[in-house]
JSON list of C-alpha atoms in Angstrom, two decimals:
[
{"chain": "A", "resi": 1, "resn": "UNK", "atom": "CA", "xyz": [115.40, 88.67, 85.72]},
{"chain": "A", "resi": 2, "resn": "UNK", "atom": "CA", "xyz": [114.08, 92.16, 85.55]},
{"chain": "A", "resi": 3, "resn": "UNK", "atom": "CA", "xyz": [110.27, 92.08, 85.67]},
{"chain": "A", "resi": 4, "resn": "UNK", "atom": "CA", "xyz": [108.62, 94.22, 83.11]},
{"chain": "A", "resi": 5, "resn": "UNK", "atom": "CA", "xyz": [108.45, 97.72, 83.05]},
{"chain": "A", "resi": 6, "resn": "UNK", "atom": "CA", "xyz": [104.27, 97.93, 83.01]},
{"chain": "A", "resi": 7, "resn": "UNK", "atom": "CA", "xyz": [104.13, 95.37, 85.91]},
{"chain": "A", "resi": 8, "resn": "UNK", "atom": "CA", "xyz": [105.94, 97.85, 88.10]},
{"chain": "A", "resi": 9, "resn": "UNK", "atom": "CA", "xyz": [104.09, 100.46, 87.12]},
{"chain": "A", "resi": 10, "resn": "UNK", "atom": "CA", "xyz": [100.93, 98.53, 87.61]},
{"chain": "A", "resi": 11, "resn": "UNK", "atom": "CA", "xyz": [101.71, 96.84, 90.92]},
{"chain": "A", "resi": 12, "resn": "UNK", "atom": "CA", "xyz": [102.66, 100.82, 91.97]},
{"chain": "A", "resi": 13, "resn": "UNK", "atom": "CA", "xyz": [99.25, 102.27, 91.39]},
{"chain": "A", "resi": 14, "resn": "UNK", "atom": "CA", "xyz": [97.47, 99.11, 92.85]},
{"chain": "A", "resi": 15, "resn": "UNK", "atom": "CA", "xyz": [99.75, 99.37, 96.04]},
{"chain": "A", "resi": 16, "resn": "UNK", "atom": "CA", "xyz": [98.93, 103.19, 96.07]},
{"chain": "A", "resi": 17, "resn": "UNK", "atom": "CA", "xyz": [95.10, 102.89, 96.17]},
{"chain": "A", "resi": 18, "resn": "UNK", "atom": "CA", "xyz": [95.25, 100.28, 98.71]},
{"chain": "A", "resi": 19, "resn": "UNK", "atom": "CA", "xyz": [96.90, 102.69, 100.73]},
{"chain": "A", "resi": 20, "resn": "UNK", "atom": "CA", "xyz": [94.71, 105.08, 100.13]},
{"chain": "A", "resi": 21, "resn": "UNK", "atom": "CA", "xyz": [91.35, 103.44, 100.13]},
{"chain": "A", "resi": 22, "resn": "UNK", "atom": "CA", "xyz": [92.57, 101.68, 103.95]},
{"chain": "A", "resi": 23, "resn": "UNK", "atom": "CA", "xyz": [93.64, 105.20, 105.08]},
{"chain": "A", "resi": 24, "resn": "UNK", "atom": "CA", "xyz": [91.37, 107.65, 103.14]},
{"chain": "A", "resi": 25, "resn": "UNK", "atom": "CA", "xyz": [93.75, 110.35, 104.55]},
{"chain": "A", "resi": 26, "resn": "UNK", "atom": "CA", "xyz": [95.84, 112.21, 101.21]},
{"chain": "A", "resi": 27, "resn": "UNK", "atom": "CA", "xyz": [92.67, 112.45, 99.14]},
{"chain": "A", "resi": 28, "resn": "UNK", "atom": "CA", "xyz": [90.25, 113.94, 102.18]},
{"chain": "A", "resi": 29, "resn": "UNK", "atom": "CA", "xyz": [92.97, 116.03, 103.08]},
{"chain": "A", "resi": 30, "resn": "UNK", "atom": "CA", "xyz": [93.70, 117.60, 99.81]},
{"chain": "A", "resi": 31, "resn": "UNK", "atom": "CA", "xyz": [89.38, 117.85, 99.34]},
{"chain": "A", "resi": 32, "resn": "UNK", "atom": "CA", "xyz": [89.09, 119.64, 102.40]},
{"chain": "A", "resi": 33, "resn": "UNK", "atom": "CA", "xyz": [92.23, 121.89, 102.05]},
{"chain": "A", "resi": 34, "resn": "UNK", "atom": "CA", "xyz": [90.81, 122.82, 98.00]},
{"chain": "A", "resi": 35, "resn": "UNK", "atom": "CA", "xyz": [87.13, 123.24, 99.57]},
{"chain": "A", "resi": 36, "resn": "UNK", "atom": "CA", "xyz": [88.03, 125.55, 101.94]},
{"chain": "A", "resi": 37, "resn": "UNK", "atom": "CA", "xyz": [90.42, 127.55, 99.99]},
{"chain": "A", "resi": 38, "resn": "UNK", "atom": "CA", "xyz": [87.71, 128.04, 97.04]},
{"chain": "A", "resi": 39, "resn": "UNK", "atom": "CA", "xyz": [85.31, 128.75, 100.11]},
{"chain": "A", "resi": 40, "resn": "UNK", "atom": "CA", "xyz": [87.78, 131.69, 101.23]},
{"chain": "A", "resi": 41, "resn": "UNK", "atom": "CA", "xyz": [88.53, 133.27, 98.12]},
{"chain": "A", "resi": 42, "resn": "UNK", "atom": "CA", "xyz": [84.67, 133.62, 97.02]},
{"chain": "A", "resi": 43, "resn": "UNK", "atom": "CA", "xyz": [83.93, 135.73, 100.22]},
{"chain": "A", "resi": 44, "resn": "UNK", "atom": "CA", "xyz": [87.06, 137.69, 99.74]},
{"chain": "A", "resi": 45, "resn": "UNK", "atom": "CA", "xyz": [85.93, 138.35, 95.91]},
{"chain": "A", "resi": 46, "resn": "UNK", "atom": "CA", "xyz": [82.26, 138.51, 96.48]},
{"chain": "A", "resi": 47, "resn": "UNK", "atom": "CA", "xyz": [82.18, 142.07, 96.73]},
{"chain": "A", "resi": 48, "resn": "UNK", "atom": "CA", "xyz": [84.38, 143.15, 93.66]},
{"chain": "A", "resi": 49, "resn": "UNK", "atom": "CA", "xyz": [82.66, 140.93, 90.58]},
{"chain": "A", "resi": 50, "resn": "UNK", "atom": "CA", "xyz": [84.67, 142.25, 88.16]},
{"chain": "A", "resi": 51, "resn": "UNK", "atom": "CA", "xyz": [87.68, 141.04, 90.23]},
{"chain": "A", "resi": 52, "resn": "UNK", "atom": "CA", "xyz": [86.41, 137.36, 90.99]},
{"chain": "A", "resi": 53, "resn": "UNK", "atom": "CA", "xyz": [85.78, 136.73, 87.45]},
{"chain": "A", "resi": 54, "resn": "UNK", "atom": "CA", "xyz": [89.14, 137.75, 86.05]},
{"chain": "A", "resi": 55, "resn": "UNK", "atom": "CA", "xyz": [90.58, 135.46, 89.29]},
{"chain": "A", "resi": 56, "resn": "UNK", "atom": "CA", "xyz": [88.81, 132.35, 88.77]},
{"chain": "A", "resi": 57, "resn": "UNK", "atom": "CA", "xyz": [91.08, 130.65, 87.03]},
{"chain": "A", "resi": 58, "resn": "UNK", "atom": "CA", "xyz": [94.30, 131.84, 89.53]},
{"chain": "A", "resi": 59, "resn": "UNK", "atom": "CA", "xyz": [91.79, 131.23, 92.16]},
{"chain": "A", "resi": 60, "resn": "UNK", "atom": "CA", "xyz": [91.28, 127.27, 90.29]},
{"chain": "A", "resi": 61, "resn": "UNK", "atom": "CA", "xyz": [95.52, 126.77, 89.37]},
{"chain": "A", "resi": 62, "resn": "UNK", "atom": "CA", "xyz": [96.70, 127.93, 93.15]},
{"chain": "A", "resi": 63, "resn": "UNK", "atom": "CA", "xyz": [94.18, 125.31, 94.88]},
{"chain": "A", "resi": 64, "resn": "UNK", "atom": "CA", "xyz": [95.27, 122.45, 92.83]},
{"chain": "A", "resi": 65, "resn": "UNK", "atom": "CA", "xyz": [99.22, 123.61, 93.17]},
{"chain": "A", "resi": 66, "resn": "UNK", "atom": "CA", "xyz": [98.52, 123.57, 96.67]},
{"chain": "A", "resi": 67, "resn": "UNK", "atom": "CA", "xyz": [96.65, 120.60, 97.15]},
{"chain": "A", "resi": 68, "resn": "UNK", "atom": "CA", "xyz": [98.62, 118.64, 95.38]},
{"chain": "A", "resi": 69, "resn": "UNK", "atom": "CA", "xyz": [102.04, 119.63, 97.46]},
{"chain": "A", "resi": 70, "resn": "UNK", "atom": "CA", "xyz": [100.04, 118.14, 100.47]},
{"chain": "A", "resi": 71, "resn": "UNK", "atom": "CA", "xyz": [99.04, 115.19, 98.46]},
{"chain": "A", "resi": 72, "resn": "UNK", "atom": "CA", "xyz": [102.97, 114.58, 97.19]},
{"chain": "A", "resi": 73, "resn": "UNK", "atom": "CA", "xyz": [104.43, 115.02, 100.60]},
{"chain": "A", "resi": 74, "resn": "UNK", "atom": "CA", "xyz": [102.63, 112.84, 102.09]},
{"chain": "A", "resi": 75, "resn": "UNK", "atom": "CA", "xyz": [102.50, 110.17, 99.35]},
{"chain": "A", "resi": 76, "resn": "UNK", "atom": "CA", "xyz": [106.30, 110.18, 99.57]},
{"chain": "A", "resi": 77, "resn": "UNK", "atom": "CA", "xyz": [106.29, 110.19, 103.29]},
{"chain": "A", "resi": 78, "resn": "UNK", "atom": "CA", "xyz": [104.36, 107.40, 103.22]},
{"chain": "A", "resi": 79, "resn": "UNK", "atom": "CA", "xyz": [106.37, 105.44, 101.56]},
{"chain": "A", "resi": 80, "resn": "UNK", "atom": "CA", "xyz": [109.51, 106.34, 103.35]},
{"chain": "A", "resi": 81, "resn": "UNK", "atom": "CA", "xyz": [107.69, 104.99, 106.84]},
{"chain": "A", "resi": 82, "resn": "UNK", "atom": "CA", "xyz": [106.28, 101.52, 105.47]},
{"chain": "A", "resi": 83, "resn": "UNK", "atom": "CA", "xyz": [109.94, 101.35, 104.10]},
{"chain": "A", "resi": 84, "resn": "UNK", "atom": "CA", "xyz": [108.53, 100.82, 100.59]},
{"chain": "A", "resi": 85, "resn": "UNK", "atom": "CA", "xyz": [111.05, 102.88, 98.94]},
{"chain": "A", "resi": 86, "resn": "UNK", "atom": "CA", "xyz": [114.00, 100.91, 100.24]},
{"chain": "A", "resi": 87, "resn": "UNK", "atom": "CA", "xyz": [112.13, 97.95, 99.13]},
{"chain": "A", "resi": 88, "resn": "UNK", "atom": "CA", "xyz": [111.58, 98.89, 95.60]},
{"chain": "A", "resi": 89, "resn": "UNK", "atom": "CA", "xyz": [115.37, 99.47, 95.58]},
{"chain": "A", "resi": 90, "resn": "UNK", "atom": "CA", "xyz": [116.27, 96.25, 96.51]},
{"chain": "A", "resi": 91, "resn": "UNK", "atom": "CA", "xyz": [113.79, 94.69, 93.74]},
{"chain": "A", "resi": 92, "resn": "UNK", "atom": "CA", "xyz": [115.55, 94.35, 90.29]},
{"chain": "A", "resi": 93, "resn": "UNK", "atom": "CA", "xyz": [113.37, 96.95, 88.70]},
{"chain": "A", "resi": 94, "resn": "UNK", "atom": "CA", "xyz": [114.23, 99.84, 86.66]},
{"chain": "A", "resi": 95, "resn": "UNK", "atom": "CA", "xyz": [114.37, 103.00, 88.77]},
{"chain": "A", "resi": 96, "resn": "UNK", "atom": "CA", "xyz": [111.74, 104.90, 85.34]},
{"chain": "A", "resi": 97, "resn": "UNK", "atom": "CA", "xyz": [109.08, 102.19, 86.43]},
{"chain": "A", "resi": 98, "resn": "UNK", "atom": "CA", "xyz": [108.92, 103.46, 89.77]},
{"chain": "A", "resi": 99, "resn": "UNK", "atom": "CA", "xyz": [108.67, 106.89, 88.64]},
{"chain": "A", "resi": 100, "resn": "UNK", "atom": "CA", "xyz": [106.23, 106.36, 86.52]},
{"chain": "A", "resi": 101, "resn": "UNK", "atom": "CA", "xyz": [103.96, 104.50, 88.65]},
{"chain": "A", "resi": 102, "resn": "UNK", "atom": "CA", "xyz": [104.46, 107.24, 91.34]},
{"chain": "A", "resi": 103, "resn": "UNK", "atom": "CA", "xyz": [103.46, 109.77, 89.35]},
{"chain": "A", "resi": 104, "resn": "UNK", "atom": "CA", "xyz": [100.33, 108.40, 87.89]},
{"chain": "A", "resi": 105, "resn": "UNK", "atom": "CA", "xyz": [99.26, 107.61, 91.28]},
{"chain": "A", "resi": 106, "resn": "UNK", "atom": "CA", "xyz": [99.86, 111.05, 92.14]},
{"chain": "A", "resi": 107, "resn": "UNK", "atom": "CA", "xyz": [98.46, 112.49, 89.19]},
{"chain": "A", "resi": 108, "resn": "UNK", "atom": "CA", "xyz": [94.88, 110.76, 89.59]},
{"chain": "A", "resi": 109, "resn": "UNK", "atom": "CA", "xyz": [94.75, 111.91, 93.22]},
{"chain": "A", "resi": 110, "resn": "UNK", "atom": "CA", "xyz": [94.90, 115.14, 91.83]},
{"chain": "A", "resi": 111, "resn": "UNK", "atom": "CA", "xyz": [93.12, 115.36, 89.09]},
{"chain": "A", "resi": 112, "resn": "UNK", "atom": "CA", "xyz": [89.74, 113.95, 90.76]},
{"chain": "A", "resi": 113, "resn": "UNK", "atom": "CA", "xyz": [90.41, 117.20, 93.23]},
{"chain": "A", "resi": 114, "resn": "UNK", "atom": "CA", "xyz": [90.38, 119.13, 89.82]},
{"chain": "A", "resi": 115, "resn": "UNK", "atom": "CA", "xyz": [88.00, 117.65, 88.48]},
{"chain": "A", "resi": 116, "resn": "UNK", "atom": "CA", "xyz": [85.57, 117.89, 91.53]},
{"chain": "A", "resi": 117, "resn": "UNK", "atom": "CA", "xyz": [86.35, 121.85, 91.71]},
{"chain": "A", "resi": 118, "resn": "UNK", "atom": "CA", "xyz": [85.57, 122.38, 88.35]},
{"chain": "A", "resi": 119, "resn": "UNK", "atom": "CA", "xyz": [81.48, 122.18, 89.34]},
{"chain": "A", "resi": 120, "resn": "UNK", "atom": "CA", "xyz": [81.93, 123.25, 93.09]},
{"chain": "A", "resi": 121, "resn": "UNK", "atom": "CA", "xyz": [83.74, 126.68, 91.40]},
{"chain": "A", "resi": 122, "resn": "UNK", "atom": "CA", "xyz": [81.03, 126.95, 88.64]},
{"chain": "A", "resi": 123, "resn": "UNK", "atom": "CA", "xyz": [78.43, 127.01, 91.44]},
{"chain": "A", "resi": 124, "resn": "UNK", "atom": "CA", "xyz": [79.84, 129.51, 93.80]},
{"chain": "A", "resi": 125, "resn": "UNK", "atom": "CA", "xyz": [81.58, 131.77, 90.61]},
{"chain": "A", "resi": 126, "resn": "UNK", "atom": "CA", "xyz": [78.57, 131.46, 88.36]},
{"chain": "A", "resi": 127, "resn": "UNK", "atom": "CA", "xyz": [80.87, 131.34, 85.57]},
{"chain": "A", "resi": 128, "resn": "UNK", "atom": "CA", "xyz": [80.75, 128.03, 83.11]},
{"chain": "A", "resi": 129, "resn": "UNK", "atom": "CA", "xyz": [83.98, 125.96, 83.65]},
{"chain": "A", "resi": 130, "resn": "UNK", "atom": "CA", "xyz": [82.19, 122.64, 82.90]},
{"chain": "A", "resi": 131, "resn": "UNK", "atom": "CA", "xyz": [84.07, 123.07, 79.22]},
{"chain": "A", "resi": 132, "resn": "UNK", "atom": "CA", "xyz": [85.87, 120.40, 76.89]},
{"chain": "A", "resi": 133, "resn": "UNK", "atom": "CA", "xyz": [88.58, 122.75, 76.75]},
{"chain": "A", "resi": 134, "resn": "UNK", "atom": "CA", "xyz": [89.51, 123.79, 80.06]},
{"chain": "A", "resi": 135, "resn": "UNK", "atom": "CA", "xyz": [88.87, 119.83, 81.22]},
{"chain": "A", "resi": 136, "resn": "UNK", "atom": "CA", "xyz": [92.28, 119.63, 78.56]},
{"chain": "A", "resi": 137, "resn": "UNK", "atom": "CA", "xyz": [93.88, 122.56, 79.74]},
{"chain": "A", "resi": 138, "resn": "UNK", "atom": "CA", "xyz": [93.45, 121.19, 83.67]},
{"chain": "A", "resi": 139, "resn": "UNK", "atom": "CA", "xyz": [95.03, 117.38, 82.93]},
{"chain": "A", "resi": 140, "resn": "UNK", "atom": "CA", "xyz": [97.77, 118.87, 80.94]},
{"chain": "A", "resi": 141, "resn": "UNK", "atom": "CA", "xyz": [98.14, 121.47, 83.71]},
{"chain": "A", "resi": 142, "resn": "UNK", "atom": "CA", "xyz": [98.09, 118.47, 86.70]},
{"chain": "A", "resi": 143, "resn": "UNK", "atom": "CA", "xyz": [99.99, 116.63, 84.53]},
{"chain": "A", "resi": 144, "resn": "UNK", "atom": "CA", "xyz": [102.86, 119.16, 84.76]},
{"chain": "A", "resi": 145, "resn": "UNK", "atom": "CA", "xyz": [102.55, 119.50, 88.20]},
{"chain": "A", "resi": 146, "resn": "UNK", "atom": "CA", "xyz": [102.71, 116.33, 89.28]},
{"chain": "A", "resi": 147, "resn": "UNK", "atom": "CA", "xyz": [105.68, 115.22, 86.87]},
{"chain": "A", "resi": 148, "resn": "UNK", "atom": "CA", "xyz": [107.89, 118.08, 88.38]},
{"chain": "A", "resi": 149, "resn": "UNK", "atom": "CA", "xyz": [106.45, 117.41, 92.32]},
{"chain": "A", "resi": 150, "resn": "UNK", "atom": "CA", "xyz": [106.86, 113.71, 92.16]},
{"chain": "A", "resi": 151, "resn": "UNK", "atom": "CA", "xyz": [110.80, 114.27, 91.39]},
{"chain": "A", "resi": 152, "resn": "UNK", "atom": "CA", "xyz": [111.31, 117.13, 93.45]},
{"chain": "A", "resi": 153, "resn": "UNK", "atom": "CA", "xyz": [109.26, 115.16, 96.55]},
{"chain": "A", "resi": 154, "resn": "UNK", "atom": "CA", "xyz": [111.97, 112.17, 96.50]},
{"chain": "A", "resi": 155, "resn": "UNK", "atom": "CA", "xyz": [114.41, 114.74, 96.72]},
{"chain": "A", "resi": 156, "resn": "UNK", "atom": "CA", "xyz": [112.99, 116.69, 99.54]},
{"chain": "A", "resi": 157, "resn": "UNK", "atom": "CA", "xyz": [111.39, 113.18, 101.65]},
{"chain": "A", "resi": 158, "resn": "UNK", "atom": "CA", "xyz": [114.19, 111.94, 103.12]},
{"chain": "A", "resi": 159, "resn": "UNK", "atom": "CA", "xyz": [114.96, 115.85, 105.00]},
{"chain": "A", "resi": 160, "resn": "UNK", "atom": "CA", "xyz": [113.87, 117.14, 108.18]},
{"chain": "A", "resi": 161, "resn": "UNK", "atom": "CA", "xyz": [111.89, 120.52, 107.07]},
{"chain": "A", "resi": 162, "resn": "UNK", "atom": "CA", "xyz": [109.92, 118.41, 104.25]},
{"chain": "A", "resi": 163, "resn": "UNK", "atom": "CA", "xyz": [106.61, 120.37, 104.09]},
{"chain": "A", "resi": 164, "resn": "UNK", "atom": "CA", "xyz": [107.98, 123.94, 104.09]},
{"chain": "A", "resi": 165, "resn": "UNK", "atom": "CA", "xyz": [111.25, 122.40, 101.72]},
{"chain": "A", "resi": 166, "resn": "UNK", "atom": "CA", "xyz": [109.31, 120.79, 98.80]},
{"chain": "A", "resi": 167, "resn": "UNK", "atom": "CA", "xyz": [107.33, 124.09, 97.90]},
{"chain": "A", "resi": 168, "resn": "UNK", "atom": "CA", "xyz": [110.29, 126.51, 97.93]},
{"chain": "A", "resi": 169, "resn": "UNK", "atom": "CA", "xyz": [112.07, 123.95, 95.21]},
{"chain": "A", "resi": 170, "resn": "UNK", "atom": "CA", "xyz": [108.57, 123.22, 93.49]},
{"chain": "A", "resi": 171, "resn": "UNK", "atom": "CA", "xyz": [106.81, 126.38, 92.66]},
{"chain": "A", "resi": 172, "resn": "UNK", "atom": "CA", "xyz": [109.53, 128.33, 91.11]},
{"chain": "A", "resi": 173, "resn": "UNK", "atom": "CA", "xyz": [109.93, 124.85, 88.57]},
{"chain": "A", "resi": 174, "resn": "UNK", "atom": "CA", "xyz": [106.41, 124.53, 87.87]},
{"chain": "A", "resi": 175, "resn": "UNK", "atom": "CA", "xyz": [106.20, 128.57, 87.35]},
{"chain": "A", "resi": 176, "resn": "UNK", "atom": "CA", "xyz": [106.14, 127.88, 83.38]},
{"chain": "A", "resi": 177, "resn": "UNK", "atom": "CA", "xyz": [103.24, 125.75, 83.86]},
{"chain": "A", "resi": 178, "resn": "UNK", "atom": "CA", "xyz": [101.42, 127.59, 85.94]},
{"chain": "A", "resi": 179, "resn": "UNK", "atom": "CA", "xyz": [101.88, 130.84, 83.65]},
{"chain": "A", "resi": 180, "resn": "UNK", "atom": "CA", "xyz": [100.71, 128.37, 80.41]},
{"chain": "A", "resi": 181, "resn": "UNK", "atom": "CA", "xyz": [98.01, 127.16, 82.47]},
{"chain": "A", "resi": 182, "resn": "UNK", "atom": "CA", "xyz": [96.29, 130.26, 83.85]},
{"chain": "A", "resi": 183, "resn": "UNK", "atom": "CA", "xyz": [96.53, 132.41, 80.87]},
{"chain": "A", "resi": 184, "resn": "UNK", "atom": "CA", "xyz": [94.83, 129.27, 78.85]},
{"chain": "A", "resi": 185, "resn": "UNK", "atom": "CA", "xyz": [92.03, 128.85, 81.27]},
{"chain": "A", "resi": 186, "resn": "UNK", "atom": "CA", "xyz": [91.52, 133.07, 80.75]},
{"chain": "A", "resi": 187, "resn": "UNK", "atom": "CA", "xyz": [91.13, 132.31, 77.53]},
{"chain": "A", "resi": 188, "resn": "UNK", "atom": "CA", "xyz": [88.80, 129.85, 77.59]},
{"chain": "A", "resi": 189, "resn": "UNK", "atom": "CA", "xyz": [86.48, 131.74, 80.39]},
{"chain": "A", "resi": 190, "resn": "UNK", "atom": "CA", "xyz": [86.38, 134.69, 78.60]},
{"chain": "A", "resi": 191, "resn": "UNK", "atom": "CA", "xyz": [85.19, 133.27, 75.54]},
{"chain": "A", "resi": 192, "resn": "UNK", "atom": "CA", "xyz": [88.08, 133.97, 73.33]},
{"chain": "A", "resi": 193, "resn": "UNK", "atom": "CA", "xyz": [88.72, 133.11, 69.55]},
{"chain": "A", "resi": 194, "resn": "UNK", "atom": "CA", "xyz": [90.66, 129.80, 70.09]},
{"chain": "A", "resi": 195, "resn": "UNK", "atom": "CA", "xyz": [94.11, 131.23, 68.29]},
{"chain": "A", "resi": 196, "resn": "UNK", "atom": "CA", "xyz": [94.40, 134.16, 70.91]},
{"chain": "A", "resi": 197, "resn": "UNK", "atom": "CA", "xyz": [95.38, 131.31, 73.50]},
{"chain": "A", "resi": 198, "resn": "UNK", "atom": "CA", "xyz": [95.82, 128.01, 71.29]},
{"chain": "A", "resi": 199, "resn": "UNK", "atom": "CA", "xyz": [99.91, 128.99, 71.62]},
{"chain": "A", "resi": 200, "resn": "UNK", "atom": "CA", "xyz": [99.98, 128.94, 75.38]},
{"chain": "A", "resi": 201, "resn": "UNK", "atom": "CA", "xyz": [97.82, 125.04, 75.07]},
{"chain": "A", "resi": 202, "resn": "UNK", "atom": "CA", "xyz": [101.44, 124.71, 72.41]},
{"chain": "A", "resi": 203, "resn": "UNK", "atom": "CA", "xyz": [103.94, 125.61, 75.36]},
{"chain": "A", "resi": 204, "resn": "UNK", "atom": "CA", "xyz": [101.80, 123.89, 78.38]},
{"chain": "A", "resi": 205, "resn": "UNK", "atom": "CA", "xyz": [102.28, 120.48, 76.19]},
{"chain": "A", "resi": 206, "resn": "UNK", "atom": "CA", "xyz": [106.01, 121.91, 75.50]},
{"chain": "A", "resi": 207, "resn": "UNK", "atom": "CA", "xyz": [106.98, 122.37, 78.60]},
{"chain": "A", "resi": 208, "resn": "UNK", "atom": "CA", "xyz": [105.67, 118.84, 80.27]},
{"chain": "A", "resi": 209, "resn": "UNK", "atom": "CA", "xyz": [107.38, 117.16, 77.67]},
{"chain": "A", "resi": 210, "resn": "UNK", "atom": "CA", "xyz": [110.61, 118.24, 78.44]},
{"chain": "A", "resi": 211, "resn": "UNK", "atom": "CA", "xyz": [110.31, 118.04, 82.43]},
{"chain": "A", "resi": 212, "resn": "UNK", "atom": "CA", "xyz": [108.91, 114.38, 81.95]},
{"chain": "A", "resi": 213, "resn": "UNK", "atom": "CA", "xyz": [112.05, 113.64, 79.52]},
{"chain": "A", "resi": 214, "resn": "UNK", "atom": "CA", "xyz": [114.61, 115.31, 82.29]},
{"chain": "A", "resi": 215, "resn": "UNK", "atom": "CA", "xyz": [112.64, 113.76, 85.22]},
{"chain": "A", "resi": 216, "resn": "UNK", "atom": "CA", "xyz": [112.96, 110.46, 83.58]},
{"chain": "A", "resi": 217, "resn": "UNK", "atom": "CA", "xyz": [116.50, 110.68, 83.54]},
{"chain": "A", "resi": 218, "resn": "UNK", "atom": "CA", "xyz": [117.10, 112.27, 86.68]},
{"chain": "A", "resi": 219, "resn": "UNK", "atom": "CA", "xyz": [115.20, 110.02, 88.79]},
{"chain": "A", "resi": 220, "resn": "UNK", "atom": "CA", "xyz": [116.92, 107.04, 89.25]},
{"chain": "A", "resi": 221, "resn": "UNK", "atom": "CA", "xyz": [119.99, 109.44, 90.57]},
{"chain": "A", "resi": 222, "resn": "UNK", "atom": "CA", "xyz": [118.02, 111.35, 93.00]},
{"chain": "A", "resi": 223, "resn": "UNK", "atom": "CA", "xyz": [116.33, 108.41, 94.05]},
{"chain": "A", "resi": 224, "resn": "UNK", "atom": "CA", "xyz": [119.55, 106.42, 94.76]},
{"chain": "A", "resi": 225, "resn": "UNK", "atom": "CA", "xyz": [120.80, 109.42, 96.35]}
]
């Protein structure tokens, strides 16, 4: 009998924090990695402040693209080594369950590294990004992200050249997002009259519905593949 579809996705998550809380290594990792690349940038910008505020929120939507390819390779690398993956094949449980429990798991691992650089950014930028708005804008944005990484990281696990692999496939998908993402964020820094950048909040939600639709139905190939 095929157990249900939330107790997958449940059992999943649960199995994921284990993991993480035992090892504490993809979420340090990806802190570190966003810490010092915000670090970097706001020495390179210091100088220019014209510059640094119209790159904050490239400077914000890079970090978290970046961090969260090292947090997807190595969640799916991680589950190629325990053998996990082999084992959830084996189980009688439909192939969307374990994509969707994947990618929750990744996308909370990333959003509390977006969420954590959204004060750490407003401190070193001195520009206000603790807003309702751009907290929206940044889970629909990680959202997006992590639907089209988790895919494209069961794809690229299983080869050799995994860590330079995965962002060659991923960052030309996710350039859609990214361009939604950042020009919504502008928007929202700079104060704007909500309709000049309401459409681009239209296409961000656009676009992750139709990756989650064709990663939904793609999945279960690529992962039996």
């Amino acid at each position: 009998m095929t157990t249900s579809f939330v107790t997958v996705v449940l059992a999943i998550i649960e199995k994921d924090f284990r993991a993480e809380f035992r090892s504490r290594e993809l979420i340090a990792t990806m802190l570190l990695f966003s810490l010092l690349s915000v670090l970097v940038f706001s020495f390179a910008l210091e100088l220019n402040r014209v510059a640094e505020e119209q790159a904050v929120s490239g400077v914000l939507w890079v970090t978290i693209v970046f961090a969260s390819l090292l947090g997807l390779n190595r969640s799916m690398a991680m589950e190629q080594e325990n053998a996990s993956i082999d084992a959830m094949l084996m189980s009688p449980i439909h192939r969307a369950a374990i994509f969707t429990g994947k990618l929750i798991g990744n996308f909370m691992f990333t959003i509390a590294v977006g969420l954590l650089l959204l004060p750490l950014m407003t401190l070193l930028y001195n520009m206000n990004l603790m807003q309702w708005w751009l907290l929206g804008v940044l889970i629909l944005g990680t959202l997006g992200v992590c639907i089209t990484g988790t895919l494209l990281s069961t794809m690229t696990v299983q080869t050799r050249s995994r860590e330079s692999l995965l962002p060659i496939v991923m960052l030309p998908v996710v350039l859609p997002i990214l361009l939604a993402a950042v020009t919504s964020t502008n928007g929202i820094i700079g104060d704007l009259p909500i309709q000049d950048w309401r459409l681009w909040v239209s296409i961000l939600v656009a676009v992750n519905t139709i990756y989650l639709v064709i990663c939904m139905l793609t999945f279960a190939y690529v992962i039996e593949e």
